[in-house]
PDB file of C-alpha atoms in Angstrom:
ATOM      1  CA  UNK A   1     -75.760 177.084-121.741  1.00 66.00           C
ATOM      2  CA  UNK A   2     -74.433 176.991-125.282  1.00 72.00           C
ATOM      3  CA  UNK A   3     -72.419 179.378-127.393  1.00 71.00           C
ATOM      4  CA  UNK A   4     -74.751 181.772-129.175  1.00 76.00           C
ATOM      5  CA  UNK A   5     -77.250 181.865-126.307  1.00 80.00           C
ATOM      6  CA  UNK A   6     -78.448 185.489-125.862  1.00 83.00           C
ATOM      7  CA  UNK A   7     -77.545 185.333-122.180  1.00 82.00           C
ATOM      8  CA  UNK A   8     -73.958 184.102-122.711  1.00 78.00           C
ATOM      9  CA  UNK A   9     -72.299 187.536-123.336  1.00 79.00           C
ATOM     10  CA  UNK A  10     -73.773 188.856-120.089  1.00 82.00           C
ATOM     11  CA  UNK A  11     -72.596 185.829-118.116  1.00 81.00           C
ATOM     12  CA  UNK A  12     -69.152 186.109-119.678  1.00 80.00           C
ATOM     13  CA  UNK A  13     -68.938 189.744-118.535  1.00 84.00           C
ATOM     14  CA  UNK A  14     -69.900 188.723-115.016  1.00 86.00           C
ATOM     15  CA  UNK A  15     -67.205 186.054-114.990  1.00 87.00           C
ATOM     16  CA  UNK A  16     -64.578 188.449-116.380  1.00 89.00           C
ATOM     17  CA  UNK A  17     -65.528 190.922-113.658  1.00 91.00           C
ATOM     18  CA  UNK A  18     -64.644 188.175-111.178  1.00 91.00           C
ATOM     19  CA  UNK A  19     -61.211 187.764-112.820  1.00 91.00           C
ATOM     20  CA  UNK A  20     -60.744 191.527-112.691  1.00 93.00           C
ATOM     21  CA  UNK A  21     -61.618 191.533-108.987  1.00 94.00           C
ATOM     22  CA  UNK A  22     -59.214 188.666-108.281  1.00 94.00           C
ATOM     23  CA  UNK A  23     -56.332 190.472-109.975  1.00 95.00           C
ATOM     24  CA  UNK A  24     -57.283 193.739-108.245  1.00 94.00           C
ATOM     25  CA  UNK A  25     -57.329 192.051-104.838  1.00 95.00           C
ATOM     26  CA  UNK A  26     -53.941 190.436-105.487  1.00 94.00           C
ATOM     27  CA  UNK A  27     -52.578 193.896-106.358  1.00 93.00           C
ATOM     28  CA  UNK A  28     -54.050 195.537-103.260  1.00 93.00           C
ATOM     29  CA  UNK A  29     -52.548 192.830-101.042  1.00 94.00           C
ATOM     30  CA  UNK A  30     -49.140 193.169-102.695  1.00 92.00           C
ATOM     31  CA  UNK A  31     -49.169 189.695-104.253  1.00 93.00           C
ATOM     32  CA  UNK A  32     -49.081 191.040-107.810  1.00 94.00           C
ATOM     33  CA  UNK A  33     -47.498 194.280-108.955  1.00 94.00           C
ATOM     34  CA  UNK A  34     -48.965 195.983-111.998  1.00 93.00           C
ATOM     35  CA  UNK A  35     -47.357 198.716-114.085  1.00 91.00           C
ATOM     36  CA  UNK A  36     -47.225 202.205-112.597  1.00 89.00           C
ATOM     37  CA  UNK A  37     -47.896 204.822-115.274  1.00 90.00           C
ATOM     38  CA  UNK A  38     -45.343 207.687-114.924  1.00 91.00           C
ATOM     39  CA  UNK A  39     -46.099 211.185-113.600  1.00 91.00           C
ATOM     40  CA  UNK A  40     -48.634 210.080-111.011  1.00 88.00           C
ATOM     41  CA  UNK A  41     -50.729 208.016-113.419  1.00 90.00           C
ATOM     42  CA  UNK A  42     -52.760 204.994-112.417  1.00 91.00           C
ATOM     43  CA  UNK A  43     -51.463 201.504-111.698  1.00 92.00           C
ATOM     44  CA  UNK A  44     -52.447 199.195-114.554  1.00 93.00           C
ATOM     45  CA  UNK A  45     -52.541 195.467-113.899  1.00 94.00           C
ATOM     46  CA  UNK A  46     -54.946 194.184-116.536  1.00 93.00           C
ATOM     47  CA  UNK A  47     -57.059 195.173-119.523  1.00 90.00           C
ATOM     48  CA  UNK A  48     -60.075 193.172-120.661  1.00 87.00           C
ATOM     49  CA  UNK A  49     -61.704 193.441-124.075  1.00 81.00           C
ATOM     50  CA  UNK A  50     -64.421 191.041-125.203  1.00 73.00           C
ATOM     51  CA  UNK A  51     -62.812 187.617-124.731  1.00 76.00           C
ATOM     52  CA  UNK A  52     -59.207 188.890-124.607  1.00 82.00           C
ATOM     53  CA  UNK A  53     -57.265 189.594-121.441  1.00 86.00           C
ATOM     54  CA  UNK A  54     -54.024 191.531-121.170  1.00 88.00           C
ATOM     55  CA  UNK A  55     -52.293 191.103-117.822  1.00 92.00           C
ATOM     56  CA  UNK A  56     -49.585 193.702-117.257  1.00 92.00           C
ATOM     57  CA  UNK A  57     -47.063 193.621-114.457  1.00 92.00           C
ATOM     58  CA  UNK A  58     -43.552 194.289-113.284  1.00 92.00           C
ATOM     59  CA  UNK A  59     -40.895 191.937-114.609  1.00 92.00           C
ATOM     60  CA  UNK A  60     -40.273 189.840-111.520  1.00 90.00           C
ATOM     61  CA  UNK A  61     -40.137 186.090-110.801  1.00 90.00           C
ATOM     62  CA  UNK A  62     -42.401 186.524-107.770  1.00 91.00           C
ATOM     63  CA  UNK A  63     -44.937 188.367-109.916  1.00 91.00           C
ATOM     64  CA  UNK A  64     -45.000 185.497-112.414  1.00 90.00           C
ATOM     65  CA  UNK A  65     -45.280 182.880-109.675  1.00 91.00           C
ATOM     66  CA  UNK A  66     -48.181 184.705-108.021  1.00 92.00           C
ATOM     67  CA  UNK A  67     -50.084 185.003-111.314  1.00 91.00           C
ATOM     68  CA  UNK A  68     -50.351 181.231-111.800  1.00 89.00           C
ATOM     69  CA  UNK A  69     -52.447 180.613-108.637  1.00 92.00           C
ATOM     70  CA  UNK A  70     -54.737 183.519-109.559  1.00 92.00           C
ATOM     71  CA  UNK A  71     -55.439 181.952-112.944  1.00 90.00           C
ATOM     72  CA  UNK A  72     -55.841 178.507-111.366  1.00 91.00           C
ATOM     73  CA  UNK A  73     -58.323 179.858-108.808  1.00 91.00           C
ATOM     74  CA  UNK A  74     -60.219 181.596-111.635  1.00 90.00           C
ATOM     75  CA  UNK A  75     -60.430 178.266-113.450  1.00 90.00           C
ATOM     76  CA  UNK A  76     -61.699 176.418-110.371  1.00 91.00           C
ATOM     77  CA  UNK A  77     -64.319 179.074-109.574  1.00 87.00           C
ATOM     78  CA  UNK A  78     -65.627 179.722-113.085  1.00 85.00           C
ATOM     79  CA  UNK A  79     -64.906 176.523-114.995  1.00 85.00           C
ATOM     80  CA  UNK A  80     -63.144 178.627-117.657  1.00 83.00           C
ATOM     81  CA  UNK A  81     -59.576 177.579-118.257  1.00 83.00           C
ATOM     82  CA  UNK A  82     -56.926 179.922-119.632  1.00 84.00           C
ATOM     83  CA  UNK A  83     -55.597 178.445-122.879  1.00 87.00           C
ATOM     84  CA  UNK A  84     -51.859 178.696-122.270  1.00 86.00           C
ATOM     85  CA  UNK A  85     -51.172 177.367-125.784  1.00 88.00           C
ATOM     86  CA  UNK A  86     -52.661 180.604-127.173  1.00 90.00           C
ATOM     87  CA  UNK A  87     -51.179 182.825-124.450  1.00 91.00           C
ATOM     88  CA  UNK A  88     -48.041 184.846-125.124  1.00 93.00           C
ATOM     89  CA  UNK A  89     -45.562 186.608-122.856  1.00 93.00           C
ATOM     90  CA  UNK A  90     -43.889 189.839-123.944  1.00 92.00           C
ATOM     91  CA  UNK A  91     -41.075 191.642-122.199  1.00 91.00           C
ATOM     92  CA  UNK A  92     -40.493 195.328-122.741  1.00 87.00           C
ATOM     93  CA  UNK A  93     -36.764 196.077-122.611  1.00 86.00           C
ATOM     94  CA  UNK A  94     -36.003 192.490-121.592  1.00 89.00           C
ATOM     95  CA  UNK A  95     -33.641 190.025-123.293  1.00 90.00           C
ATOM     96  CA  UNK A  96     -35.287 187.271-125.373  1.00 89.00           C
ATOM     97  CA  UNK A  97     -33.727 184.521-123.221  1.00 92.00           C
ATOM     98  CA  UNK A  98     -35.189 186.135-120.111  1.00 93.00           C
ATOM     99  CA  UNK A  99     -38.634 186.243-121.756  1.00 93.00           C
ATOM    100  CA  UNK A 100     -38.311 182.532-122.553  1.00 93.00           C
ATOM    101  CA  UNK A 101     -37.320 181.707-118.982  1.00 93.00           C
ATOM    102  CA  UNK A 102     -40.250 183.656-117.554  1.00 93.00           C
ATOM    103  CA  UNK A 103     -42.640 182.071-120.094  1.00 93.00           C
ATOM    104  CA  UNK A 104     -41.531 178.663-118.809  1.00 92.00           C
ATOM    105  CA  UNK A 105     -42.531 179.708-115.278  1.00 90.00           C
ATOM    106  CA  UNK A 106     -46.012 180.667-116.487  1.00 90.00           C
ATOM    107  CA  UNK A 107     -46.392 177.774-118.933  1.00 90.00           C
ATOM    108  CA  UNK A 108     -47.029 179.944-122.006  1.00 92.00           C
ATOM    109  CA  UNK A 109     -44.921 180.788-125.042  1.00 94.00           C
ATOM    110  CA  UNK A 110     -42.600 183.793-125.433  1.00 94.00           C
ATOM    111  CA  UNK A 111     -42.996 186.328-128.222  1.00 92.00           C
ATOM    112  CA  UNK A 112     -41.368 189.536-129.403  1.00 88.00           C
ATOM    113  CA  UNK A 113     -42.475 193.166-129.576  1.00 88.00           C
ATOM    114  CA  UNK A 114     -44.015 194.581-131.790  1.00 87.00           C
ATOM    115  CA  UNK A 115     -47.093 192.358-131.841  1.00 84.00           C
ATOM    116  CA  UNK A 116     -50.599 192.735-133.223  1.00 82.00           C
ATOM    117  CA  UNK A 117     -53.524 193.162-130.829  1.00 78.00           C
ATOM    118  CA  UNK A 118     -57.038 193.807-132.144  1.00 75.00           C
ATOM    119  CA  UNK A 119     -55.586 194.555-135.574  1.00 74.00           C
ATOM    120  CA  UNK A 120     -53.117 197.213-134.426  1.00 77.00           C
ATOM    121  CA  UNK A 121     -49.389 196.918-133.881  1.00 81.00           C
ATOM    122  CA  UNK A 122     -48.353 197.372-130.272  1.00 83.00           C
ATOM    123  CA  UNK A 123     -44.797 198.521-129.677  1.00 83.00           C
ATOM    124  CA  UNK A 124     -44.187 199.671-133.263  1.00 81.00           C
ATOM    125  CA  UNK A 125     -43.247 203.208-134.240  1.00 83.00           C
ATOM    126  CA  UNK A 126     -46.659 204.538-135.268  1.00 81.00           C
ATOM    127  CA  UNK A 127     -45.079 207.696-136.740  1.00 86.00           C
ATOM    128  CA  UNK A 128     -44.053 205.579-139.730  1.00 85.00           C
ATOM    129  CA  UNK A 129     -46.523 205.223-142.567  1.00 83.00           C
ATOM    130  CA  UNK A 130     -45.812 201.520-143.148  1.00 82.00           C
ATOM    131  CA  UNK A 131     -46.830 200.737-139.539  1.00 80.00           C
ATOM    132  CA  UNK A 132     -50.353 201.831-140.527  1.00 82.00           C
ATOM    133  CA  UNK A 133     -50.469 199.831-143.782  1.00 84.00           C
ATOM    134  CA  UNK A 134     -52.355 196.800-142.299  1.00 82.00           C
ATOM    135  CA  UNK A 135     -55.066 199.142-140.977  1.00 81.00           C
ATOM    136  CA  UNK A 136     -55.287 200.968-144.313  1.00 82.00           C
ATOM    137  CA  UNK A 137     -55.553 197.645-146.183  1.00 84.00           C
ATOM    138  CA  UNK A 138     -58.490 196.572-143.988  1.00 82.00           C
ATOM    139  CA  UNK A 139     -60.260 199.863-144.742  1.00 77.00           C
ATOM    140  CA  UNK A 140     -59.647 199.516-148.484  1.00 79.00           C
ATOM    141  CA  UNK A 141     -60.965 195.950-148.551  1.00 80.00           C
ATOM    142  CA  UNK A 142     -64.086 196.839-146.548  1.00 76.00           C
ATOM    143  CA  UNK A 143     -64.755 199.971-148.596  1.00 71.00           C
ATOM    144  CA  UNK A 144     -64.454 198.067-151.874  1.00 73.00           C
ATOM    145  CA  UNK A 145     -67.039 195.513-150.677  1.00 71.00           C
ATOM    146  CA  UNK A 146     -69.328 198.322-149.516  1.00 66.00           C
ATOM    147  CA  UNK A 147     -69.015 200.193-152.820  1.00 65.00           C
ATOM    148  CA  UNK A 148     -69.663 197.042-154.833  1.00 62.00           C
ATOM    149  CA  UNK A 149     -72.800 196.147-152.884  1.00 67.00           C
ATOM    150  CA  UNK A 150     -74.301 199.661-152.784  1.00 70.00           C
ATOM    151  CA  UNK A 151     -73.794 200.792-156.394  1.00 65.00           C
ATOM    152  CA  UNK A 152     -76.435 200.224-159.029  1.00 69.00           C
ATOM    153  CA  UNK A 153     -75.623 198.467-162.288  1.00 67.00           C
ATOM    154  CA  UNK A 154     -75.401 201.872-164.009  1.00 67.00           C
ATOM    155  CA  UNK A 155     -72.992 203.136-161.360  1.00 65.00           C
ATOM    156  CA  UNK A 156     -70.806 200.063-161.787  1.00 60.00           C
ATOM    157  CA  UNK A 157     -70.705 200.600-165.573  1.00 63.00           C
ATOM    158  CA  UNK A 158     -69.624 204.224-165.041  1.00 62.00           C
ATOM    159  CA  UNK A 159     -66.811 203.120-162.729  1.00 56.00           C
ATOM    160  CA  UNK A 160     -65.666 200.421-165.197  1.00 57.00           C
ATOM    161  CA  UNK A 161     -65.744 202.805-168.192  1.00 56.00           C
ATOM    162  CA  UNK A 162     -63.998 205.553-166.194  1.00 51.00           C
ATOM    163  CA  UNK A 163     -61.222 203.184-165.102  1.00 49.00           C
TER     164      UNK A 163
END
């Protein structure tokens, strides 16, 4: 199967469901501890979106060591290897040196919060206007392309003369 095959998105979803099940089983057996949402909320261990995976867990050496075999088993079963060169580790409320040490255990690179995920800043104060400026810029650029392609020549002349 090649990239672009109409069946490939479906097969990718099936494979990612297997990864989700592997992480869920590790959580249910106590091998991996996800993040418990406060006030009786759910336990979150991973989020999957398209071809991105966010694995969320308690900050613990044992948690990091148990994640590596899960990813290795996923690779052996599916043939899909996690690209650790593109993978980042973030620590919430954790010293930068500690993040680097834990990233060495996992074999990925450390990074700092806030970070951008799917075009939005994660960990930034979203009550500030300048935190939204990248999103606003994307809208402005897409709207300008849409306006330019949908206006007639007469409409473009009116905009130019009015400006």
